[in-house]
PDB file of C-alpha atoms in Angstrom:
ATOM      1  CA  MET A   1     -11.851 -11.146 -15.269  1.00 51.00           C
ATOM      2  CA  SER A   2     -10.432 -14.701 -15.507  1.00 59.00           C
ATOM      3  CA  GLU A   3     -11.967 -17.706 -13.603  1.00 85.00           C
ATOM      4  CA  LEU A   4     -10.159 -18.072 -10.271  1.00 93.00           C
ATOM      5  CA  ARG A   5      -8.761 -21.387  -8.976  1.00 96.00           C
ATOM      6  CA  SER A   6      -9.234 -22.183  -5.226  1.00 97.00           C
ATOM      7  CA  LYS A   7      -6.558 -20.746  -3.106  1.00 97.00           C
ATOM      8  CA  ALA A   8      -5.310 -24.091  -2.169  1.00 97.00           C
ATOM      9  CA  GLU A   9      -4.949 -25.080  -5.780  1.00 98.00           C
ATOM     10  CA  HIS A  10      -3.222 -21.784  -6.429  1.00 98.00           C
ATOM     11  CA  THR A  11      -0.800 -22.211  -3.644  1.00 98.00           C
ATOM     12  CA  LYS A  12       0.022 -25.828  -4.788  1.00 98.00           C
ATOM     13  CA  ALA A  13       0.644 -24.618  -8.500  1.00 97.00           C
ATOM     14  CA  ILE A  14       3.131 -22.035  -7.169  1.00 97.00           C
ATOM     15  CA  ARG A  15       4.982 -24.542  -5.009  1.00 96.00           C
ATOM     16  CA  ASP A  16       5.030 -27.359  -7.567  1.00 96.00           C
ATOM     17  CA  LEU A  17       5.487 -25.482 -11.000  1.00 96.00           C
ATOM     18  CA  ARG A  18       7.336 -22.484  -9.712  1.00 95.00           C
ATOM     19  CA  ARG A  19       6.021 -20.326 -12.656  1.00 96.00           C
ATOM     20  CA  VAL A  20       6.913 -16.760 -11.734  1.00 98.00           C
ATOM     21  CA  ALA A  21       7.943 -13.470 -13.290  1.00 98.00           C
ATOM     22  CA  LEU A  22      10.083 -10.911 -11.593  1.00 98.00           C
ATOM     23  CA  VAL A  23       9.666  -7.206 -11.769  1.00 97.00           C
ATOM     24  CA  VAL A  24      11.966  -4.770  -9.737  1.00 95.00           C
ATOM     25  CA  ASN A  25      11.729  -1.025  -9.678  1.00 92.00           C
ATOM     26  CA  THR A  26      15.404  -0.182  -9.523  1.00 89.00           C
ATOM     27  CA  ARG A  27      14.581   3.355  -8.832  1.00 81.00           C
ATOM     28  CA  SER A  28      12.977   2.521  -5.439  1.00 72.00           C
ATOM     29  CA  ARG A  29      14.888   3.022  -2.215  1.00 61.00           C
ATOM     30  CA  ARG A  30      16.680  -0.355  -2.167  1.00 69.00           C
ATOM     31  CA  GLY A  31      15.673  -1.795  -5.597  1.00 65.00           C
ATOM     32  CA  ARG A  32      18.745  -0.653  -7.569  1.00 70.00           C
ATOM     33  CA  HIS A  33      21.096  -2.469  -5.007  1.00 78.00           C
ATOM     34  CA  ARG A  34      18.895  -5.592  -4.596  1.00 89.00           C
ATOM     35  CA  TYR A  35      17.563  -6.689  -8.042  1.00 92.00           C
ATOM     36  CA  PHE A  36      20.397  -9.341  -8.496  1.00 93.00           C
ATOM     37  CA  GLU A  37      20.147 -10.523  -4.971  1.00 94.00           C
ATOM     38  CA  ALA A  38      16.410 -11.069  -5.431  1.00 95.00           C
ATOM     39  CA  LEU A  39      16.998 -13.117  -8.556  1.00 95.00           C
ATOM     40  CA  ARG A  40      19.671 -15.218  -6.783  1.00 96.00           C
ATOM     41  CA  LEU A  41      17.486 -15.891  -3.757  1.00 96.00           C
ATOM     42  CA  LEU A  42      14.538 -16.868  -6.047  1.00 96.00           C
ATOM     43  CA  GLN A  43      16.807 -19.345  -8.011  1.00 96.00           C
ATOM     44  CA  ALA A  44      18.247 -20.742  -4.797  1.00 96.00           C
ATOM     45  CA  ASP A  45      14.630 -21.485  -3.657  1.00 95.00           C
ATOM     46  CA  GLY A  46      13.968 -23.387  -6.741  1.00 95.00           C
ATOM     47  CA  PHE A  47      12.154 -20.697  -8.929  1.00 95.00           C
ATOM     48  CA  ARG A  48      13.211 -20.167 -12.574  1.00 92.00           C
ATOM     49  CA  PRO A  49      11.606 -17.139 -13.709  1.00 96.00           C
ATOM     50  CA  LEU A  50       9.882 -17.067 -16.931  1.00 97.00           C
ATOM     51  CA  ARG A  51      11.378 -13.514 -17.328  1.00 97.00           C
ATOM     52  CA  THR A  52      12.915 -10.934 -15.282  1.00 97.00           C
ATOM     53  CA  TYR A  53      12.653  -7.083 -15.574  1.00 96.00           C
ATOM     54  CA  ALA A  54      14.838  -4.434 -13.964  1.00 94.00           C
ATOM     55  CA  VAL A  55      12.713  -1.352 -14.460  1.00 94.00           C
ATOM     56  CA  MET A  56      15.106   1.855 -14.564  1.00 92.00           C
ATOM     57  CA  ASP A  57      12.405   4.275 -15.746  1.00 91.00           C
ATOM     58  CA  PRO A  58       9.319   4.074 -13.371  1.00 89.00           C
ATOM     59  CA  SER A  59       7.030   5.476 -16.012  1.00 92.00           C
ATOM     60  CA  ARG A  60       7.509   2.033 -17.927  1.00 96.00           C
ATOM     61  CA  LEU A  61       6.308   0.067 -14.812  1.00 95.00           C
ATOM     62  CA  PRO A  62       2.646  -0.353 -16.048  1.00 96.00           C
ATOM     63  CA  GLU A  63       3.642  -1.604 -19.431  1.00 97.00           C
ATOM     64  CA  THR A  64       6.255  -3.877 -17.862  1.00 98.00           C
ATOM     65  CA  ILE A  65       3.901  -5.404 -15.465  1.00 98.00           C
ATOM     66  CA  GLN A  66       1.303  -5.990 -18.215  1.00 98.00           C
ATOM     67  CA  GLU A  67       3.946  -7.654 -20.369  1.00 98.00           C
ATOM     68  CA  ALA A  68       4.915  -9.807 -17.433  1.00 98.00           C
ATOM     69  CA  LEU A  69       1.329 -10.952 -16.901  1.00 98.00           C
ATOM     70  CA  GLU A  70       0.986 -11.929 -20.515  1.00 98.00           C
ATOM     71  CA  LEU A  71       3.434 -14.825 -19.628  1.00 97.00           C
ATOM     72  CA  GLN A  72       0.631 -16.077 -17.407  1.00 97.00           C
ATOM     73  CA  PRO A  73       2.743 -16.721 -14.270  1.00 98.00           C
ATOM     74  CA  ASP A  74       1.062 -18.139 -11.221  1.00 98.00           C
ATOM     75  CA  LEU A  75       3.168 -15.748  -9.162  1.00 98.00           C
ATOM     76  CA  LEU A  76       4.093 -12.137 -10.188  1.00 98.00           C
ATOM     77  CA  VAL A  77       6.968 -11.037  -7.779  1.00 98.00           C
ATOM     78  CA  VAL A  78       7.307  -7.329  -7.722  1.00 97.00           C
ATOM     79  CA  GLY A  79      10.031  -5.497  -5.777  1.00 94.00           C
ATOM     80  CA  GLY A  80       9.819  -1.866  -4.827  1.00 91.00           C
ATOM     81  CA  GLY A  81       8.216   0.612  -2.594  1.00 88.00           C
ATOM     82  CA  ASP A  82       4.365   1.056  -2.165  1.00 87.00           C
ATOM     83  CA  GLY A  83       4.020   3.108  -5.357  1.00 88.00           C
ATOM     84  CA  SER A  84       5.446   0.215  -7.369  1.00 91.00           C
ATOM     85  CA  LEU A  85       3.244  -2.333  -5.559  1.00 93.00           C
ATOM     86  CA  SER A  86       0.139  -0.065  -5.910  1.00 92.00           C
ATOM     87  CA  GLU A  87       0.810  -0.105  -9.585  1.00 94.00           C
ATOM     88  CA  ALA A  88       1.093  -3.933  -9.560  1.00 96.00           C
ATOM     89  CA  VAL A  89      -2.246  -4.131  -7.537  1.00 96.00           C
ATOM     90  CA  LYS A  90      -4.065  -2.357 -10.282  1.00 94.00           C
ATOM     91  CA  HIS A  91      -3.063  -5.047 -12.909  1.00 96.00           C
ATOM     92  CA  VAL A  92      -3.296  -8.136 -10.714  1.00 97.00           C
ATOM     93  CA  ALA A  93      -6.742  -7.347  -9.073  1.00 96.00           C
ATOM     94  CA  HIS A  94      -9.424  -9.897  -9.921  1.00 95.00           C
ATOM     95  CA  ARG A  95      -7.070 -12.038 -11.839  1.00 96.00           C
ATOM     96  CA  ASP A  96      -5.878 -15.643 -11.351  1.00 97.00           C
ATOM     97  CA  VAL A  97      -2.350 -14.594 -10.382  1.00 98.00           C
ATOM     98  CA  ALA A  98      -0.975 -13.974  -6.923  1.00 98.00           C
ATOM     99  CA  LEU A  99       1.164 -11.004  -6.143  1.00 98.00           C
ATOM    100  CA  GLY A 100       4.526 -11.737  -4.443  1.00 98.00           C
ATOM    101  CA  VAL A 101       5.833  -8.732  -2.562  1.00 97.00           C
ATOM    102  CA  LEU A 102       9.605  -7.853  -2.163  1.00 96.00           C
ATOM    103  CA  PRO A 103       9.662  -4.824   0.292  1.00 93.00           C
ATOM    104  CA  LEU A 104      12.263  -2.579  -1.256  1.00 91.00           C
ATOM    105  CA  GLY A 105      10.687   0.784  -0.414  1.00 86.00           C
ATOM    106  CA  THR A 106      11.042   3.289   2.320  1.00 81.00           C
ATOM    107  CA  THR A 107       7.843   2.693   4.442  1.00 86.00           C
ATOM    108  CA  ASN A 108       6.724  -0.682   2.985  1.00 92.00           C
ATOM    109  CA  ASN A 109       3.117  -0.215   4.272  1.00 92.00           C
ATOM    110  CA  PHE A 110       1.626  -2.911   2.166  1.00 95.00           C
ATOM    111  CA  ALA A 111       4.179  -5.453   3.089  1.00 95.00           C
ATOM    112  CA  ARG A 112       3.705  -4.688   6.825  1.00 95.00           C
ATOM    113  CA  SER A 113       0.066  -5.035   6.441  1.00 95.00           C
ATOM    114  CA  LEU A 114       0.342  -8.475   4.999  1.00 96.00           C
ATOM    115  CA  GLY A 115       2.625  -9.524   7.887  1.00 96.00           C
ATOM    116  CA  LEU A 116       5.670 -10.012   5.544  1.00 97.00           C
ATOM    117  CA  PRO A 117       9.239  -9.941   6.697  1.00 96.00           C
ATOM    118  CA  LEU A 118      11.167  -6.843   5.551  1.00 95.00           C
ATOM    119  CA  ASP A 119      14.423  -8.911   5.269  1.00 94.00           C
ATOM    120  CA  LEU A 120      14.826  -9.755   1.503  1.00 95.00           C
ATOM    121  CA  ALA A 121      15.944 -13.355   2.076  1.00 96.00           C
ATOM    122  CA  ARG A 122      12.995 -14.098   4.283  1.00 97.00           C
ATOM    123  CA  ALA A 123      10.486 -12.276   2.041  1.00 97.00           C
ATOM    124  CA  VAL A 124      11.446 -14.606  -0.722  1.00 97.00           C
ATOM    125  CA  LYS A 125      10.992 -17.681   1.359  1.00 97.00           C
ATOM    126  CA  VAL A 126       7.264 -16.782   1.805  1.00 98.00           C
ATOM    127  CA  PHE A 127       6.811 -17.672  -1.877  1.00 97.00           C
ATOM    128  CA  SER A 128       7.629 -21.230  -1.375  1.00 96.00           C
ATOM    129  CA  ARG A 129       6.657 -21.610   2.271  1.00 96.00           C
ATOM    130  CA  GLY A 130       3.603 -19.367   2.453  1.00 97.00           C
ATOM    131  CA  LYS A 131      -0.012 -19.335   1.029  1.00 98.00           C
ATOM    132  CA  VAL A 132      -2.204 -17.523  -1.463  1.00 98.00           C
ATOM    133  CA  ALA A 133      -4.665 -15.385   0.357  1.00 98.00           C
ATOM    134  CA  ASP A 134      -7.328 -13.127  -0.936  1.00 97.00           C
ATOM    135  CA  ILE A 135      -7.433  -9.672   0.622  1.00 97.00           C
ATOM    136  CA  ASP A 136      -9.535  -6.376   0.385  1.00 97.00           C
ATOM    137  CA  LEU A 137      -9.081  -4.027  -2.405  1.00 97.00           C
ATOM    138  CA  GLY A 138      -9.657  -0.397  -1.870  1.00 96.00           C
ATOM    139  CA  MET A 139     -11.500   1.590  -4.617  1.00 97.00           C
ATOM    140  CA  ALA A 140     -11.293   5.442  -4.735  1.00 97.00           C
ATOM    141  CA  GLY A 141     -13.930   6.183  -7.465  1.00 95.00           C
ATOM    142  CA  ASP A 142     -12.650   3.836 -10.047  1.00 92.00           C
ATOM    143  CA  ARG A 143      -9.148   3.735  -9.083  1.00 93.00           C
ATOM    144  CA  PRO A 144      -8.069   0.595  -7.165  1.00 94.00           C
ATOM    145  CA  PHE A 145      -5.652   0.946  -4.243  1.00 94.00           C
ATOM    146  CA  ALA A 146      -3.802  -1.202  -1.752  1.00 93.00           C
ATOM    147  CA  ASN A 147      -3.076   1.200   1.261  1.00 93.00           C
ATOM    148  CA  LEU A 148      -4.372   4.547   1.777  1.00 93.00           C
ATOM    149  CA  ALA A 149      -6.289   7.516   0.308  1.00 95.00           C
ATOM    150  CA  SER A 150      -5.217  10.765   2.098  1.00 91.00           C
ATOM    151  CA  PHE A 151      -6.055  14.405   1.953  1.00 93.00           C
ATOM    152  CA  GLY A 152      -4.500  17.591   3.187  1.00 87.00           C
ATOM    153  CA  VAL A 153      -0.864  18.117   4.214  1.00 80.00           C
ATOM    154  CA  SER A 154       0.262  14.770   2.968  1.00 74.00           C
ATOM    155  CA  VAL A 155      -0.749  15.601  -0.608  1.00 75.00           C
ATOM    156  CA  GLU A 156       1.856  18.368  -0.604  1.00 72.00           C
ATOM    157  CA  VAL A 157       4.329  16.192   1.042  1.00 68.00           C
ATOM    158  CA  ALA A 158       4.002  13.465  -1.679  1.00 65.00           C
ATOM    159  CA  GLY A 159       5.024  16.142  -4.170  1.00 57.00           C
ATOM    160  CA  LYS A 160       7.833  17.591  -2.046  1.00 60.00           C
ATOM    161  CA  VAL A 161       9.544  14.843  -0.334  1.00 58.00           C
ATOM    162  CA  ARG A 162      13.072  14.585  -1.860  1.00 57.00           C
ATOM    163  CA  PRO A 163      14.278  11.136  -3.112  1.00 62.00           C
ATOM    164  CA  TRP A 164      17.821  11.688  -1.421  1.00 52.00           C
ATOM    165  CA  LEU A 165      16.078  12.491   1.816  1.00 51.00           C
ATOM    166  CA  LYS A 166      14.102   9.264   1.596  1.00 59.00           C
ATOM    167  CA  ARG A 167      17.225   7.283   0.865  1.00 60.00           C
ATOM    168  CA  ALA A 168      19.139   9.005   3.799  1.00 58.00           C
ATOM    169  CA  LEU A 169      16.430   8.961   6.434  1.00 50.00           C
ATOM    170  CA  GLY A 170      13.851   6.327   5.336  1.00 56.00           C
ATOM    171  CA  ARG A 171      10.375   6.769   6.648  1.00 56.00           C
ATOM    172  CA  ALA A 172      11.311   9.694   8.891  1.00 57.00           C
ATOM    173  CA  ALA A 173      11.693  11.817   5.595  1.00 58.00           C
ATOM    174  CA  TYR A 174       7.792  12.093   5.459  1.00 59.00           C
ATOM    175  CA  PRO A 175       6.987  13.623   8.932  1.00 59.00           C
ATOM    176  CA  LEU A 176      10.082  15.951   8.635  1.00 64.00           C
ATOM    177  CA  THR A 177       8.964  17.191   5.102  1.00 58.00           C
ATOM    178  CA  ALA A 178       5.466  17.704   6.681  1.00 62.00           C
ATOM    179  CA  LEU A 179       6.941  19.963   9.407  1.00 64.00           C
ATOM    180  CA  THR A 180       8.297  22.246   6.693  1.00 66.00           C
ATOM    181  CA  ILE A 181       4.892  22.538   4.934  1.00 62.00           C
ATOM    182  CA  LEU A 182       2.514  22.884   8.002  1.00 64.00           C
ATOM    183  CA  PRO A 183       3.133  26.533   8.928  1.00 64.00           C
ATOM    184  CA  GLY A 184       1.516  27.713   5.596  1.00 64.00           C
ATOM    185  CA  HIS A 185      -1.202  25.092   5.277  1.00 67.00           C
ATOM    186  CA  SER A 186      -4.924  25.919   5.889  1.00 77.00           C
ATOM    187  CA  PRO A 187      -7.241  23.490   7.571  1.00 86.00           C
ATOM    188  CA  PHE A 188     -10.214  22.109   5.766  1.00 91.00           C
ATOM    189  CA  ARG A 189     -13.773  20.904   6.617  1.00 94.00           C
ATOM    190  CA  ALA A 190     -14.460  17.274   5.907  1.00 95.00           C
ATOM    191  CA  PHE A 191     -17.974  15.280   5.880  1.00 97.00           C
ATOM    192  CA  ILE A 192     -17.761  11.607   5.852  1.00 97.00           C
ATOM    193  CA  THR A 193     -21.104   9.654   5.267  1.00 97.00           C
ATOM    194  CA  VAL A 194     -21.127   6.103   6.182  1.00 96.00           C
ATOM    195  CA  ASP A 195     -24.232   3.911   6.523  1.00 94.00           C
ATOM    196  CA  GLY A 196     -26.544   6.925   6.362  1.00 95.00           C
ATOM    197  CA  ARG A 197     -24.600   8.839   9.035  1.00 95.00           C
ATOM    198  CA  ARG A 198     -22.819  12.059   8.241  1.00 96.00           C
ATOM    199  CA  HIS A 199     -19.629  12.831  10.205  1.00 94.00           C
ATOM    200  CA  GLU A 200     -18.049  16.341  10.288  1.00 93.00           C
ATOM    201  CA  LEU A 201     -14.555  17.360  11.290  1.00 90.00           C
ATOM    202  CA  LEU A 202     -11.903  20.283  10.829  1.00 90.00           C
ATOM    203  CA  THR A 203      -8.466  19.261  10.172  1.00 87.00           C
ATOM    204  CA  HIS A 204      -5.235  19.610   8.230  1.00 84.00           C
ATOM    205  CA  GLN A 205      -4.955  15.951   7.516  1.00 86.00           C
ATOM    206  CA  LEU A 206      -7.530  13.141   6.793  1.00 92.00           C
ATOM    207  CA  ASN A 207      -6.680   9.541   6.048  1.00 93.00           C
ATOM    208  CA  ILE A 208      -8.829   6.591   4.770  1.00 96.00           C
ATOM    209  CA  ALA A 209      -6.901   3.291   5.295  1.00 95.00           C
ATOM    210  CA  ASN A 210      -7.356  -0.183   3.626  1.00 96.00           C
ATOM    211  CA  GLY A 211      -4.297  -1.623   5.445  1.00 92.00           C
ATOM    212  CA  ARG A 212      -2.855  -1.378   8.983  1.00 92.00           C
ATOM    213  CA  TYR A 213       0.163   0.708   8.371  1.00 90.00           C
ATOM    214  CA  HIS A 214       0.773   4.500   7.272  1.00 85.00           C
ATOM    215  CA  GLY A 215       4.254   5.938   7.085  1.00 79.00           C
ATOM    216  CA  GLY A 216       5.720   2.732   8.226  1.00 82.00           C
ATOM    217  CA  TRP A 217       3.916   2.888  11.529  1.00 81.00           C
ATOM    218  CA  GLN A 218       0.942   0.914  12.658  1.00 86.00           C
ATOM    219  CA  ILE A 219      -2.309   2.847  12.716  1.00 85.00           C
ATOM    220  CA  ALA A 220      -3.941   0.497  15.285  1.00 84.00           C
ATOM    221  CA  ARG A 221      -3.482  -3.105  15.974  1.00 83.00           C
ATOM    222  CA  ASP A 222      -7.033  -4.160  15.225  1.00 85.00           C
ATOM    223  CA  ILE A 223      -7.145  -2.825  11.649  1.00 90.00           C
ATOM    224  CA  SER A 224      -6.809  -5.430   8.974  1.00 93.00           C
ATOM    225  CA  ILE A 225      -6.362  -5.471   5.202  1.00 96.00           C
ATOM    226  CA  ASP A 226      -8.781  -8.345   5.056  1.00 95.00           C
ATOM    227  CA  ASN A 227     -11.695  -7.477   7.228  1.00 93.00           C
ATOM    228  CA  ARG A 228     -14.017  -5.692   4.510  1.00 94.00           C
ATOM    229  CA  ARG A 229     -13.847  -2.495   6.195  1.00 94.00           C
ATOM    230  CA  LEU A 230     -12.085   0.890   5.685  1.00 97.00           C
ATOM    231  CA  VAL A 231     -10.863   3.202   8.469  1.00 94.00           C
ATOM    232  CA  ALA A 232     -11.045   6.906   8.223  1.00 94.00           C
ATOM    233  CA  TYR A 233      -9.089   9.029  10.724  1.00 89.00           C
ATOM    234  CA  GLN A 234      -7.738  12.711  11.195  1.00 86.00           C
ATOM    235  CA  LEU A 235      -4.385  13.754  12.465  1.00 74.00           C
ATOM    236  CA  GLY A 236      -4.785  16.708  14.724  1.00 62.00           C
ATOM    237  CA  SER A 237      -7.656  19.001  14.469  1.00 57.00           C
ATOM    238  CA  GLY A 238      -7.844  22.438  12.741  1.00 54.00           C
ATOM    239  CA  LYS A 239      -4.940  23.627  14.912  1.00 56.00           C
ATOM    240  CA  ARG A 240      -1.437  23.344  13.508  1.00 51.00           C
ATOM    241  CA  LEU A 241       0.090  22.731  16.983  1.00 50.00           C
ATOM    242  CA  ARG A 242      -2.135  19.828  17.499  1.00 55.00           C
ATOM    243  CA  LEU A 243      -1.236  18.231  14.038  1.00 54.00           C
ATOM    244  CA  LEU A 244       2.510  19.027  14.920  1.00 53.00           C
ATOM    245  CA  ALA A 245       2.195  17.150  18.075  1.00 53.00           C
ATOM    246  CA  GLU A 246       0.600  14.151  16.630  1.00 56.00           C
ATOM    247  CA  THR A 247       2.927  14.061  13.632  1.00 52.00           C
ATOM    248  CA  LEU A 248       5.895  13.957  16.076  1.00 50.00           C
ATOM    249  CA  ILE A 249       4.168  11.232  18.145  1.00 53.00           C
ATOM    250  CA  ARG A 250       3.248   9.206  15.124  1.00 52.00           C
ATOM    251  CA  ALA A 251       6.824   9.566  13.899  1.00 46.00           C
ATOM    252  CA  THR A 252       8.292   8.084  17.010  1.00 47.00           C
ATOM    253  CA  SER A 253       5.879   5.645  18.567  1.00 50.00           C
ATOM    254  CA  GLY A 254       2.684   5.345  16.650  1.00 50.00           C
ATOM    255  CA  ARG A 255      -0.491   6.739  17.940  1.00 52.00           C
ATOM    256  CA  TRP A 256      -3.404   4.381  18.758  1.00 53.00           C
ATOM    257  CA  SER A 257      -3.526   0.814  20.037  1.00 59.00           C
ATOM    258  CA  SER A 258      -7.003   0.177  19.179  1.00 62.00           C
ATOM    259  CA  LEU A 259      -9.950   1.433  17.131  1.00 64.00           C
ATOM    260  CA  ALA A 260     -11.744   1.953  20.282  1.00 62.00           C
ATOM    261  CA  GLY A 261      -9.176   4.473  21.550  1.00 56.00           C
ATOM    262  CA  GLY A 262      -8.956   6.777  18.604  1.00 61.00           C
ATOM    263  CA  PRO A 263     -10.955   9.118  16.345  1.00 73.00           C
ATOM    264  CA  PHE A 264     -11.956   6.554  13.784  1.00 88.00           C
ATOM    265  CA  VAL A 265     -14.932   6.168  11.354  1.00 92.00           C
ATOM    266  CA  THR A 266     -15.223   2.711   9.915  1.00 94.00           C
ATOM    267  CA  GLY A 267     -17.269   1.224   7.182  1.00 96.00           C
ATOM    268  CA  SER A 268     -17.276  -0.569   3.869  1.00 97.00           C
ATOM    269  CA  GLU A 269     -18.259   2.491   1.723  1.00 98.00           C
ATOM    270  CA  MET A 270     -17.686   6.107   2.412  1.00 98.00           C
ATOM    271  CA  LEU A 271     -18.721   9.387   0.640  1.00 98.00           C
ATOM    272  CA  LEU A 272     -16.134  12.128   1.367  1.00 98.00           C
ATOM    273  CA  GLU A 273     -17.020  15.670   0.738  1.00 98.00           C
ATOM    274  CA  THR A 274     -14.740  18.545   1.679  1.00 97.00           C
ATOM    275  CA  GLU A 275     -14.844  22.375   1.803  1.00 95.00           C
ATOM    276  CA  PRO A 276     -12.896  23.313  -0.260  1.00 92.00           C
ATOM    277  CA  SER A 277     -12.591  20.488  -2.768  1.00 95.00           C
ATOM    278  CA  MET A 278      -9.334  18.606  -2.155  1.00 93.00           C
ATOM    279  CA  ALA A 279      -6.987  16.708  -4.246  1.00 92.00           C
ATOM    280  CA  ALA A 280      -6.641  12.980  -3.037  1.00 95.00           C
ATOM    281  CA  ASP A 281      -3.330  11.252  -2.730  1.00 91.00           C
ATOM    282  CA  VAL A 282      -4.218   7.585  -3.440  1.00 92.00           C
ATOM    283  CA  ASP A 283      -1.276   5.376  -2.837  1.00 90.00           C
ATOM    284  CA  GLY A 284       1.079   8.159  -3.764  1.00 81.00           C
ATOM    285  CA  GLU A 285      -0.745   9.156  -6.940  1.00 86.00           C
ATOM    286  CA  VAL A 286      -2.625  12.550  -7.014  1.00 86.00           C
ATOM    287  CA  ARG A 287      -5.209  12.463  -9.644  1.00 87.00           C
ATOM    288  CA  LEU A 288      -8.617  12.530  -8.086  1.00 94.00           C
ATOM    289  CA  ARG A 289     -10.521  15.262  -6.190  1.00 96.00           C
ATOM    290  CA  THR A 290     -13.315  15.248  -3.727  1.00 97.00           C
ATOM    291  CA  PRO A 291     -16.230  14.613  -3.574  1.00 98.00           C
ATOM    292  CA  LEU A 292     -15.181  11.019  -3.717  1.00 98.00           C
ATOM    293  CA  THR A 293     -16.748   7.554  -2.946  1.00 98.00           C
ATOM    294  CA  ILE A 294     -14.289   5.135  -1.347  1.00 98.00           C
ATOM    295  CA  ARG A 295     -15.237   1.444  -1.020  1.00 98.00           C
ATOM    296  CA  SER A 296     -13.725  -1.788   0.170  1.00 97.00           C
ATOM    297  CA  ILE A 297     -13.914  -4.684  -2.351  1.00 97.00           C
ATOM    298  CA  PRO A 298     -13.777  -7.948  -0.438  1.00 96.00           C
ATOM    299  CA  ASN A 299     -11.281 -10.621  -1.754  1.00 95.00           C
ATOM    300  CA  GLY A 300     -10.276  -8.316  -4.613  1.00 96.00           C
ATOM    301  CA  LEU A 301      -6.661  -9.235  -4.693  1.00 97.00           C
ATOM    302  CA  ARG A 302      -4.557 -12.488  -4.428  1.00 98.00           C
ATOM    303  CA  VAL A 303      -1.175 -12.271  -2.448  1.00 98.00           C
ATOM    304  CA  MET A 304       1.373 -14.725  -1.191  1.00 98.00           C
ATOM    305  CA  VAL A 305       1.406 -14.274   2.622  1.00 98.00           C
ATOM    306  CA  PRO A 306       3.125 -16.134   5.504  1.00 98.00           C
ATOM    307  CA  PRO A 307       1.494 -19.319   6.681  1.00 96.00           C
ATOM    308  CA  GLY A 308       0.154 -17.473   9.846  1.00 94.00           C
ATOM    309  CA  PHE A 309      -1.647 -14.689   8.156  1.00 94.00           C
ATOM    310  CA  LEU A 310      -5.304 -14.727   9.109  1.00 90.00           C
ATOM    311  CA  ASP A 311      -7.273 -15.065   5.777  1.00 91.00           C
ATOM    312  CA  THR A 312     -11.050 -14.333   6.092  1.00 84.00           C
TER     313      THR A 312
END
């Protein structure tokens, strides 16, 4: 772990020196069309990237990000969807470099949680007019994540949602794919232990969120990506019709306005056990299984955010 400058010093270095590297996943929903536009906007705002990378093969994203970081930029600008940004988070965490987000994906949960504009030109302006903030980093086992660890129907959805459907329908592709999977899905029992208390539930879908958004919709207005707390919640119960109804509600209007009005469990560390053992979808990557300890690491990641972002 490198020694970190103060956030004020880091912000000043980005504004004065403009040392950035640009990495764009051109296979993301909008990345292939927006790479040259992003470069043009950066240059128009006074940035002269140390190097730019248009990544056509997503499997090369980890080595490309690492190569970009070896240039020692003050700001690593990454364009893509939540999967690309989650990959960047793993490399930038605990380092003296800020992550700049270009929201070019389908749901853009991470960008939304940071309060970033989804318009590309306005997102680029954040790099010169915003500030460096340090936000919470989620840890599922030893795997860092930015947004969400989920269990149940969503794991199958992640593997089956079609790229062409995401391009055509955007974030609506996920609940529509879920509706095709749900009729054959079995509920599972989950046990969440937080601060010595064990919570039990029966459901088809369980999410543990670090940020405020899932599927492009707000989970609840008082969830923050910078409050040192994780939020666990189920969609529906063990009944398929209940999950179907809540999936449709979430897909059209969101579900809860406040943590006080929903089935939430909050804490800085959670032990999740399930019957049977379940695969975990951690920011779109399915590699871990329950039982699993999930933690919030305060101030684990530096990002560029708008001036009005509440940095605690």
